[in-house]
PDB file of C-alpha atoms in Angstrom:
ATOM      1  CA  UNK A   1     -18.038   3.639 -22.661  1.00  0.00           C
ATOM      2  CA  UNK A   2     -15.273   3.064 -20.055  1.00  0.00           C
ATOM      3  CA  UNK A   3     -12.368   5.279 -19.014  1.00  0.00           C
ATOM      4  CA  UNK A   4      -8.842   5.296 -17.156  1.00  0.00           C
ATOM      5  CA  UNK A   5      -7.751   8.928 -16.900  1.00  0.00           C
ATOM      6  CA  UNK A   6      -4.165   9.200 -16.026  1.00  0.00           C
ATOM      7  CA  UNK A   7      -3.759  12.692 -14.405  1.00  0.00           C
ATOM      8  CA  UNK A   8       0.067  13.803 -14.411  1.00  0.00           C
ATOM      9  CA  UNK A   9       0.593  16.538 -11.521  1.00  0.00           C
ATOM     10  CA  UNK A  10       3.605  19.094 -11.394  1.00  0.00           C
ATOM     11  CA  UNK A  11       3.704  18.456  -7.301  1.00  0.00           C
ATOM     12  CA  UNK A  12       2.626  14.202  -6.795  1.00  0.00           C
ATOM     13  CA  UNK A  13       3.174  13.088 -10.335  1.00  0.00           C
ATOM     14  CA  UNK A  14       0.804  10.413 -11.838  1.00  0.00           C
ATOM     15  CA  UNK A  15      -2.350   9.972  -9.785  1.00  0.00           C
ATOM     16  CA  UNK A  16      -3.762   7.377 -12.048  1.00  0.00           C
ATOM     17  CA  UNK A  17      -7.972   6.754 -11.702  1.00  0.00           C
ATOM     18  CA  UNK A  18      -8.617   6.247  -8.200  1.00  0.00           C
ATOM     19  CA  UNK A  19      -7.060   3.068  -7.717  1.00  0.00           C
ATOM     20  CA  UNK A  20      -7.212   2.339 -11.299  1.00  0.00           C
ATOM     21  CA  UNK A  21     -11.119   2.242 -11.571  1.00  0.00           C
ATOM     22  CA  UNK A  22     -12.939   2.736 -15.077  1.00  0.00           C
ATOM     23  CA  UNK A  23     -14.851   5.389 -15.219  1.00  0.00           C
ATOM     24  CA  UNK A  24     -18.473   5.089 -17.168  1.00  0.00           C
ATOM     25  CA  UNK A  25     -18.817   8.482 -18.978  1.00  0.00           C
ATOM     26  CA  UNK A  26     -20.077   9.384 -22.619  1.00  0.00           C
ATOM     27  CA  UNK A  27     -16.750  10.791 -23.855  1.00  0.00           C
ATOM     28  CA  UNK A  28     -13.359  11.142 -22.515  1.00  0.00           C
ATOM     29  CA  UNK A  29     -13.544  14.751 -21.697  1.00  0.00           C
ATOM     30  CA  UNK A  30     -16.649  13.776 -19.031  1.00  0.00           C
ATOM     31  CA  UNK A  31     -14.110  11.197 -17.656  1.00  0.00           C
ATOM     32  CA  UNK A  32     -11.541  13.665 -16.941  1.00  0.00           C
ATOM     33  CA  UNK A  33     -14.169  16.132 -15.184  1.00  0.00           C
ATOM     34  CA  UNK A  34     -15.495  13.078 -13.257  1.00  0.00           C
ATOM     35  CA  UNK A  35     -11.802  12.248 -12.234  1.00  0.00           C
ATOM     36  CA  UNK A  36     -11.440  16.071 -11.369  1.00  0.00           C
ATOM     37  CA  UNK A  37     -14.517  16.053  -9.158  1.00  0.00           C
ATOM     38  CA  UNK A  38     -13.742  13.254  -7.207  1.00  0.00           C
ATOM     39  CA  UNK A  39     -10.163  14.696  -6.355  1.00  0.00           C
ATOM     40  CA  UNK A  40     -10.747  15.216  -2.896  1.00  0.00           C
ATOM     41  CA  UNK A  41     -12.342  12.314  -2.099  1.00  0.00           C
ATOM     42  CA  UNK A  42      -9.492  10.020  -3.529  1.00  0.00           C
ATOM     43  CA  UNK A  43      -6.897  12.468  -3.103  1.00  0.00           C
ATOM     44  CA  UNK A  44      -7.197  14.239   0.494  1.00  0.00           C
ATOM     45  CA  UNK A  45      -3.816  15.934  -0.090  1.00  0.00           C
ATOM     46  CA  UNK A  46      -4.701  18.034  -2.611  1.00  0.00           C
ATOM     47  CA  UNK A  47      -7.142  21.079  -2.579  1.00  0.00           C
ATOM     48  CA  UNK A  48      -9.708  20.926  -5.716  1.00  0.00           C
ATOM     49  CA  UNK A  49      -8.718  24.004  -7.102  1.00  0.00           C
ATOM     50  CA  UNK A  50      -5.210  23.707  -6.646  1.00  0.00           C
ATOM     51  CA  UNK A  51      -5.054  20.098  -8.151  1.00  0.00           C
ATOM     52  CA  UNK A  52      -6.678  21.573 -11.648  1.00  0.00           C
ATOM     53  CA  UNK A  53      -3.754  23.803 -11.526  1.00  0.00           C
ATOM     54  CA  UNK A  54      -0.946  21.026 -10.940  1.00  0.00           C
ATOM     55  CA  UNK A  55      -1.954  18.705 -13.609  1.00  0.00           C
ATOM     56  CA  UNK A  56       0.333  19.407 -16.479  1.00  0.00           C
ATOM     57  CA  UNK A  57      -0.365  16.253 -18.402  1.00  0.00           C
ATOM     58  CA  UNK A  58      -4.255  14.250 -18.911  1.00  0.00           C
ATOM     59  CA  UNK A  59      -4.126  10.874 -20.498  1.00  0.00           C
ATOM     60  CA  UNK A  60      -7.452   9.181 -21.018  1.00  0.00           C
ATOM     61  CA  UNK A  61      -7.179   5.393 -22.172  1.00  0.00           C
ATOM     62  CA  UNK A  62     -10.320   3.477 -23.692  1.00  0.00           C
ATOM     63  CA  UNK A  63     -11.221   0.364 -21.710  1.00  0.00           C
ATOM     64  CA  UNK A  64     -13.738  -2.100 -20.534  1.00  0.00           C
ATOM     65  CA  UNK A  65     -15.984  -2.377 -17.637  1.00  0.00           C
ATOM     66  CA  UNK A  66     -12.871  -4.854 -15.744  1.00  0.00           C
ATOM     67  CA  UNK A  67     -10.430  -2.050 -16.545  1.00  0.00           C
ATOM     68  CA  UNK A  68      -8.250  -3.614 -19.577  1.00  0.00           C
ATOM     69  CA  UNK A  69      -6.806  -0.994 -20.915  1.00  0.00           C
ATOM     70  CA  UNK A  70      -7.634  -0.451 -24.409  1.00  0.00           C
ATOM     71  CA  UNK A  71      -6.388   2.621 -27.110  1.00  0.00           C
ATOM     72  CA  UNK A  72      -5.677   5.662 -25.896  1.00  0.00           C
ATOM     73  CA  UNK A  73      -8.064   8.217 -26.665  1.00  0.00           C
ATOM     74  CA  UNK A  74      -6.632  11.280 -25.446  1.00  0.00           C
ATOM     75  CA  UNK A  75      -3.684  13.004 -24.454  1.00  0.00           C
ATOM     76  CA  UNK A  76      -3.014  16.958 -23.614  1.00  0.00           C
ATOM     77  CA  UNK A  77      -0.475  18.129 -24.188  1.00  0.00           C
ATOM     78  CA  UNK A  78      -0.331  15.785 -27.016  1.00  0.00           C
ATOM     79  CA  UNK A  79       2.791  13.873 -27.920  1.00  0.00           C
ATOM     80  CA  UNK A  80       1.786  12.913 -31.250  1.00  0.00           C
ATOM     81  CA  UNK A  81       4.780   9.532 -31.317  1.00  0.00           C
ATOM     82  CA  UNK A  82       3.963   8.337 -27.607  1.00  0.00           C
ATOM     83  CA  UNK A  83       0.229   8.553 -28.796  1.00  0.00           C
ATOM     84  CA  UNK A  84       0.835   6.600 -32.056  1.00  0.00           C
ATOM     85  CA  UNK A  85       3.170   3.861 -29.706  1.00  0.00           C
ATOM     86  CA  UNK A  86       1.099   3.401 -27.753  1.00  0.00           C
ATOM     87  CA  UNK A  87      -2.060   2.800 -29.952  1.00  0.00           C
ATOM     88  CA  UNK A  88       0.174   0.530 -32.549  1.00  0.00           C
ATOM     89  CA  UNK A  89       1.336  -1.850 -29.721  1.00  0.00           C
ATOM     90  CA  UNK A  90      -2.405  -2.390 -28.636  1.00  0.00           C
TER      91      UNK A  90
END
């Protein structure tokens, strides 16, 4: 499957997939570790460790190998109305 993760820092805000690539990964959880991992590479301003500890919101969106966004899958911490907006206007 394909991924966007949308990671939502305290300090830079949303730092969307690096440049909005999907992300091939077996479940959305492996997406967000992947987009963790490659922090530093996309995101030089941050240190690794301290990046983990800025995010305050993860969003993970299904989609296909071009990008189109498709449901969300995921969302922590989980806003149970944006979730079910989001998904109904899909």
């Amino acid at each position: 499957m394909f991924y966007k993760v949308d990671l939502i820092t305290e300090s830079h805000g949303d730092l969307t997939t690096p440049f909005n690539d999907p992300i091939q990964a077996d479940t959305p959880e492996e997406a967000i570790e992947t987009t963790k991992g490659s922090v530093g590479k996309y995101v030089p301003f941050f240190d690794p460790e301290e990046f983990v500890d800025d995010i305050k919101h993860v969003i993970v969106y299904e989609c296909d190998e071009n990008g189109k966004l498709g449901s969300m899958v995921y969302m922590e911490p989980r806003d149970q109305q944006m979730f079910d907006t989001f998904n109904a206007i899909k």
